Amino acid sequence: MSLLECDLIIYGSSVITQDENRSIINDGAIAVTGNKISDVGPKSEINRKWTASKTLDSGKSILMPGMINSHTHVPMTLMRGVADDLPLLTWLHDYIFPIEAGLNKELVELGAHLGCAEMIAGGTTAFLDGYMHEDAVGKAVDESGIKAVLGEGFFEFPSPFFKTAEQAWEVMEGLHERFSKHDRISISITPHAVFTTNPDQLVESMELAEKLDVPWQIHCAESIPETELTLKKFGKRPLEVLRDNGLLTARTRIHHCVDVTEQEISLLSSSGTMVSHNPQSNLKLGSGICPLTKLLDAGITVGLGTDGAASNNDLNMFEEMRTAALLQKGILQDPTAIPAQTALDLATVNSADFLGLTDTGSIKPGMKADIIAINMNKMHLKPVYNPLSHVVYCVGAQDVSLTICDGKVLYHDGKHFTVDIETVSHEAEKAVKWALSRLKNH
Ligand SMILES: [Zn+2]
């Protein structure tokens, strides 16, 4: 029997597939053709069937799907550590907003390059972004080889970025047009939050999301102070404002969902609204704890995200998985809450749904080749009883040895192939002076 031809075969000591049966293959291999997975199975079987122009034996390593970050503001890596240990609204109004008001495209692109590089090295192959100058983020995504759903954020008009709603919608349509044929980039409509916009704008922006057939994402129910502000402004809680304006739909993506009632959880569930869980950002900003277990029990699709590096302060999805699992065990005093498999589902298959991507998040024939390898030849990872438990409770972002996105090797053994790390790091250090000068002027 002649062998089938593919471009690349990757070998590992185990493959966590995240397929429907959540199969884990010992001594496994993945065959890749172009940007897609052709086959996955035991090494002996793949070798019997396939021949490749290139092979990558990652030795004692776990192969798994690239993780998907369902909520971030990638250029905010430039504000990593600029202000810590402050309440959400003080942090936003006294530090983040004044710096952001002075951002230009070059700085946004720089921050995006830094963030994309961090995610690639840490085993993340896709993310949902929300920021300004998203065309500059798109440029960094295009060049770095990662994939993203971009979201041009907007606040009440006029804002430093848009004088009128028409202007904002035009920019979003332009962004959609520009990336509509891109293999790795798409867009979403991205109002900042209920309390920083108004219902008419929200409704209009949802109409635009429907017209373009893209997701509609918003920060919502992030903290009690946000609820209080929204009550003061509209006489309703944030999710009630969305409900009353017909904005809870299968297209809706909610970030945070911390201050949420039982009735609101039912509303999210019955409307098909999806939620992004961001435990480290919520903890660091003292916003509270999302009732993740209740959301999942209600049948809501929940993805996992880091939020921006100004409130996390990194884009490390391994830490995020572990925090999500440990938090629920702790607050519920139940060690069976959010088992390792559920935590990994949040970061892979669920986040793929959240981004509206149907061809990533698992290792199966036909899916995009978004694959990472974790080097298990490390003292802190010995011995291995259960690869799945290791990935959630033991592995760190620094243990990622290989990142492949759309069939292309972006990172291998500490080396980036698409990002000039030295230049990006140097420029990021230089941006510190600029950011601090914005605060002095404030
Ligand atoms: Zn956010």
PDB file of N, CA and C in Angstrom, residues 251-297:
ATOM      1  N   ARG A 251     -25.775  35.815  19.460  1.00  0.00           N
ATOM      2  CA  ARG A 251     -24.628  36.556  18.925  1.00  0.00           C
ATOM      3  C   ARG A 251     -23.863  37.276  20.042  1.00  0.00           C
ATOM      4  N   THR A 252     -24.482  37.354  21.222  1.00  0.00           N
ATOM      5  CA  THR A 252     -23.936  38.177  22.313  1.00  0.00           C
ATOM      6  C   THR A 252     -22.849  37.437  23.092  1.00  0.00           C
ATOM      7  N   ARG A 253     -21.758  38.139  23.345  1.00  0.00           N
ATOM      8  CA  ARG A 253     -20.652  37.604  24.144  1.00  0.00           C
ATOM      9  C   ARG A 253     -20.409  38.557  25.312  1.00  0.00           C
ATOM     10  N   ILE A 254     -20.553  38.023  26.534  1.00  0.00           N
ATOM     11  CA  ILE A 254     -20.417  38.827  27.743  1.00  0.00           C
ATOM     12  C   ILE A 254     -19.081  38.523  28.409  1.00  0.00           C
ATOM     13  N   HIS A 255     -18.317  39.559  28.732  1.00  0.00           N
ATOM     14  CA  HIS A 255     -17.073  39.349  29.465  1.00  0.00           C
ATOM     15  C   HIS A 255     -17.284  39.596  30.951  1.00  0.00           C
ATOM     16  N   HIS A 256     -16.817  38.695  31.771  1.00  0.00           N
ATOM     17  CA  HIS A 256     -16.776  38.765  33.245  1.00  0.00           C
ATOM     18  C   HIS A 256     -17.957  38.090  33.925  1.00  0.00           C
ATOM     19  N   CYS A 257     -19.151  38.703  33.880  1.00  0.00           N
ATOM     20  CA  CYS A 257     -20.321  38.072  34.472  1.00  0.00           C
ATOM     21  C   CYS A 257     -20.092  37.675  35.929  1.00  0.00           C
ATOM     22  N   VAL A 258     -19.690  38.644  36.735  1.00  0.00           N
ATOM     23  CA  VAL A 258     -19.403  38.389  38.145  1.00  0.00           C
ATOM     24  C   VAL A 258     -20.630  38.704  39.004  1.00  0.00           C
ATOM     25  N   ASP A 259     -21.144  39.949  38.869  1.00  0.00           N
ATOM     26  CA  ASP A 259     -22.294  40.359  39.684  1.00  0.00           C
ATOM     27  C   ASP A 259     -23.565  40.004  38.922  1.00  0.00           C
ATOM     28  N   VAL A 260     -24.009  38.768  39.116  1.00  0.00           N
ATOM     29  CA  VAL A 260     -25.104  38.250  38.307  1.00  0.00           C
ATOM     30  C   VAL A 260     -26.085  37.483  39.205  1.00  0.00           C
ATOM     31  N   THR A 261     -27.392  37.676  38.971  1.00  0.00           N
ATOM     32  CA  THR A 261     -28.398  37.003  39.797  1.00  0.00           C
ATOM     33  C   THR A 261     -28.808  35.671  39.155  1.00  0.00           C
ATOM     34  N   GLU A 262     -29.522  34.863  39.948  1.00  0.00           N
ATOM     35  CA  GLU A 262     -30.002  33.559  39.433  1.00  0.00           C
ATOM     36  C   GLU A 262     -30.894  33.769  38.208  1.00  0.00           C
ATOM     37  N   GLN A 263     -31.736  34.811  38.301  1.00  0.00           N
ATOM     38  CA  GLN A 263     -32.666  35.099  37.203  1.00  0.00           C
ATOM     39  C   GLN A 263     -31.891  35.496  35.948  1.00  0.00           C
ATOM     40  N   GLU A 264     -30.827  36.278  36.153  1.00  0.00           N
ATOM     41  CA  GLU A 264     -30.000  36.700  35.010  1.00  0.00           C
ATOM     42  C   GLU A 264     -29.279  35.507  34.382  1.00  0.00           C
ATOM     43  N   ILE A 265     -28.874  34.551  35.213  1.00  0.00           N
ATOM     44  CA  ILE A 265     -28.219  33.343  34.675  1.00  0.00           C
ATOM     45  C   ILE A 265     -29.208  32.589  33.770  1.00  0.00           C
ATOM     46  N   SER A 266     -30.479  32.500  34.202  1.00  0.00           N
ATOM     47  CA  SER A 266     -31.495  31.842  33.364  1.00  0.00           C
ATOM     48  C   SER A 266     -31.665  32.578  32.048  1.00  0.00           C
ATOM     49  N   LEU A 267     -31.634  33.923  32.111  1.00  0.00           N
ATOM     50  CA  LEU A 267     -31.784  34.731  30.892  1.00  0.00           C
ATOM     51  C   LEU A 267     -30.638  34.471  29.918  1.00  0.00           C
ATOM     52  N   LEU A 268     -29.421  34.411  30.467  1.00  0.00           N
ATOM     53  CA  LEU A 268     -28.252  34.158  29.620  1.00  0.00           C
ATOM     54  C   LEU A 268     -28.397  32.795  28.958  1.00  0.00           C
ATOM     55  N   SER A 269     -28.821  31.822  29.748  1.00  0.00           N
ATOM     56  CA  SER A 269     -28.951  30.460  29.248  1.00  0.00           C
ATOM     57  C   SER A 269     -30.015  30.363  28.154  1.00  0.00           C
ATOM     58  N   SER A 270     -31.202  30.924  28.424  1.00  0.00           N
ATOM     59  CA  SER A 270     -32.300  30.758  27.450  1.00  0.00           C
ATOM     60  C   SER A 270     -32.039  31.550  26.168  1.00  0.00           C
ATOM     61  N   SER A 271     -31.226  32.609  26.244  1.00  0.00           N
ATOM     62  CA  SER A 271     -30.979  33.427  25.049  1.00  0.00           C
ATOM     63  C   SER A 271     -29.790  32.928  24.236  1.00  0.00           C
ATOM     64  N   GLY A 272     -29.031  31.973  24.780  1.00  0.00           N
ATOM     65  CA  GLY A 272     -27.854  31.481  24.055  1.00  0.00           C
ATOM     66  C   GLY A 272     -26.665  32.422  24.149  1.00  0.00           C
ATOM     67  N   THR A 273     -26.745  33.406  25.055  1.00  0.00           N
ATOM     68  CA  THR A 273     -25.611  34.324  25.274  1.00  0.00           C
ATOM     69  C   THR A 273     -24.422  33.526  25.828  1.00  0.00           C
ATOM     70  N   MET A 274     -23.228  33.841  25.343  1.00  0.00           N
ATOM     71  CA  MET A 274     -22.039  33.156  25.856  1.00  0.00           C
ATOM     72  C   MET A 274     -21.271  34.072  26.804  1.00  0.00           C
ATOM     73  N   VAL A 275     -20.467  33.456  27.679  1.00  0.00           N
ATOM     74  CA  VAL A 275     -19.747  34.208  28.712  1.00  0.00           C
ATOM     75  C   VAL A 275     -18.255  33.909  28.633  1.00  0.00           C
ATOM     76  N   SER A 276     -17.443  34.955  28.830  1.00  0.00           N
ATOM     77  CA  SER A 276     -16.002  34.753  28.979  1.00  0.00           C
ATOM     78  C   SER A 276     -15.643  34.908  30.452  1.00  0.00           C
ATOM     79  N   HIS A 277     -14.992  33.890  30.988  1.00  0.00           N
ATOM     80  CA  HIS A 277     -14.587  33.890  32.401  1.00  0.00           C
ATOM     81  C   HIS A 277     -13.151  34.394  32.496  1.00  0.00           C
ATOM     82  N   ASN A 278     -12.933  35.391  33.357  1.00  0.00           N
ATOM     83  CA  ASN A 278     -11.614  36.031  33.454  1.00  0.00           C
ATOM     84  C   ASN A 278     -11.170  36.102  34.910  1.00  0.00           C
ATOM     85  N   PRO A 279     -10.915  34.942  35.529  1.00  0.00           N
ATOM     86  CA  PRO A 279     -10.765  34.925  36.985  1.00  0.00           C
ATOM     87  C   PRO A 279      -9.603  35.760  37.531  1.00  0.00           C
ATOM     88  N   GLN A 280      -8.458  35.775  36.861  1.00  0.00           N
ATOM     89  CA  GLN A 280      -7.320  36.499  37.453  1.00  0.00           C
ATOM     90  C   GLN A 280      -7.539  38.007  37.437  1.00  0.00           C
ATOM     91  N   SER A 281      -8.098  38.524  36.360  1.00  0.00           N
ATOM     92  CA  SER A 281      -8.383  39.960  36.286  1.00  0.00           C
ATOM     93  C   SER A 281      -9.436  40.339  37.329  1.00  0.00           C
ATOM     94  N   ASN A 282     -10.463  39.498  37.457  1.00  0.00           N
ATOM     95  CA  ASN A 282     -11.510  39.763  38.455  1.00  0.00           C
ATOM     96  C   ASN A 282     -10.940  39.767  39.873  1.00  0.00           C
ATOM     97  N   LEU A 283     -10.015  38.853  40.131  1.00  0.00           N
ATOM     98  CA  LEU A 283      -9.409  38.781  41.465  1.00  0.00           C
ATOM     99  C   LEU A 283      -8.534  39.990  41.721  1.00  0.00           C
ATOM    100  N   LYS A 284      -7.698  40.322  40.711  1.00  0.00           N
ATOM    101  CA  LYS A 284      -6.722  41.400  40.912  1.00  0.00           C
ATOM    102  C   LYS A 284      -7.414  42.746  41.091  1.00  0.00           C
ATOM    103  N   LEU A 285      -8.522  42.944  40.358  1.00  0.00           N
ATOM    104  CA  LEU A 285      -9.258  44.210  40.491  1.00  0.00           C
ATOM    105  C   LEU A 285     -10.269  44.152  41.638  1.00  0.00           C
ATOM    106  N   GLY A 286     -10.263  43.044  42.369  1.00  0.00           N
ATOM    107  CA  GLY A 286     -11.188  42.912  43.503  1.00  0.00           C
ATOM    108  C   GLY A 286     -12.640  42.977  43.069  1.00  0.00           C
ATOM    109  N   SER A 287     -12.915  42.525  41.855  1.00  0.00           N
ATOM    110  CA  SER A 287     -14.272  42.647  41.320  1.00  0.00           C
ATOM    111  C   SER A 287     -15.210  41.586  41.866  1.00  0.00           C
ATOM    112  N   GLY A 288     -14.653  40.485  42.316  1.00  0.00           N
ATOM    113  CA  GLY A 288     -15.479  39.390  42.815  1.00  0.00           C
ATOM    114  C   GLY A 288     -15.197  38.123  42.035  1.00  0.00           C
ATOM    115  N   ILE A 289     -16.055  37.140  42.231  1.00  0.00           N
ATOM    116  CA  ILE A 289     -15.830  35.832  41.618  1.00  0.00           C
ATOM    117  C   ILE A 289     -17.053  35.433  40.798  1.00  0.00           C
ATOM    118  N   CYS A 290     -16.807  35.129  39.536  1.00  0.00           N
ATOM    119  CA  CYS A 290     -17.887  34.700  38.654  1.00  0.00           C
ATOM    120  C   CYS A 290     -18.402  33.326  39.106  1.00  0.00           C
ATOM    121  N   PRO A 291     -19.730  33.159  39.177  1.00  0.00           N
ATOM    122  CA  PRO A 291     -20.270  31.846  39.592  1.00  0.00           C
ATOM    123  C   PRO A 291     -20.174  30.831  38.455  1.00  0.00           C
ATOM    124  N   LEU A 292     -18.947  30.499  38.085  1.00  0.00           N
ATOM    125  CA  LEU A 292     -18.680  29.658  36.915  1.00  0.00           C
ATOM    126  C   LEU A 292     -19.456  28.345  36.926  1.00  0.00           C
ATOM    127  N   THR A 293     -19.443  27.663  38.068  1.00  0.00           N
ATOM    128  CA  THR A 293     -20.118  26.364  38.148  1.00  0.00           C
ATOM    129  C   THR A 293     -21.607  26.502  37.830  1.00  0.00           C
ATOM    130  N   LYS A 294     -22.216  27.559  38.379  1.00  0.00           N
ATOM    131  CA  LYS A 294     -23.653  27.783  38.114  1.00  0.00           C
ATOM    132  C   LYS A 294     -23.910  28.073  36.638  1.00  0.00           C
ATOM    133  N   LEU A 295     -23.013  28.863  36.016  1.00  0.00           N
ATOM    134  CA  LEU A 295     -23.187  29.189  34.598  1.00  0.00           C
ATOM    135  C   LEU A 295     -23.116  27.912  33.758  1.00  0.00           C
ATOM    136  N   LEU A 296     -22.132  27.061  34.066  1.00  0.00           N
ATOM    137  CA  LEU A 296     -21.971  25.818  33.293  1.00  0.00           C
ATOM    138  C   LEU A 296     -23.157  24.882  33.545  1.00  0.00           C
ATOM    139  N   ASP A 297     -23.589  24.809  34.806  1.00  0.00           N
ATOM    140  CA  ASP A 297     -24.741  23.952  35.128  1.00  0.00           C
ATOM    141  C   ASP A 297     -26.002  24.413  34.395  1.00  0.00           C
TER     142      ASP A 297
END
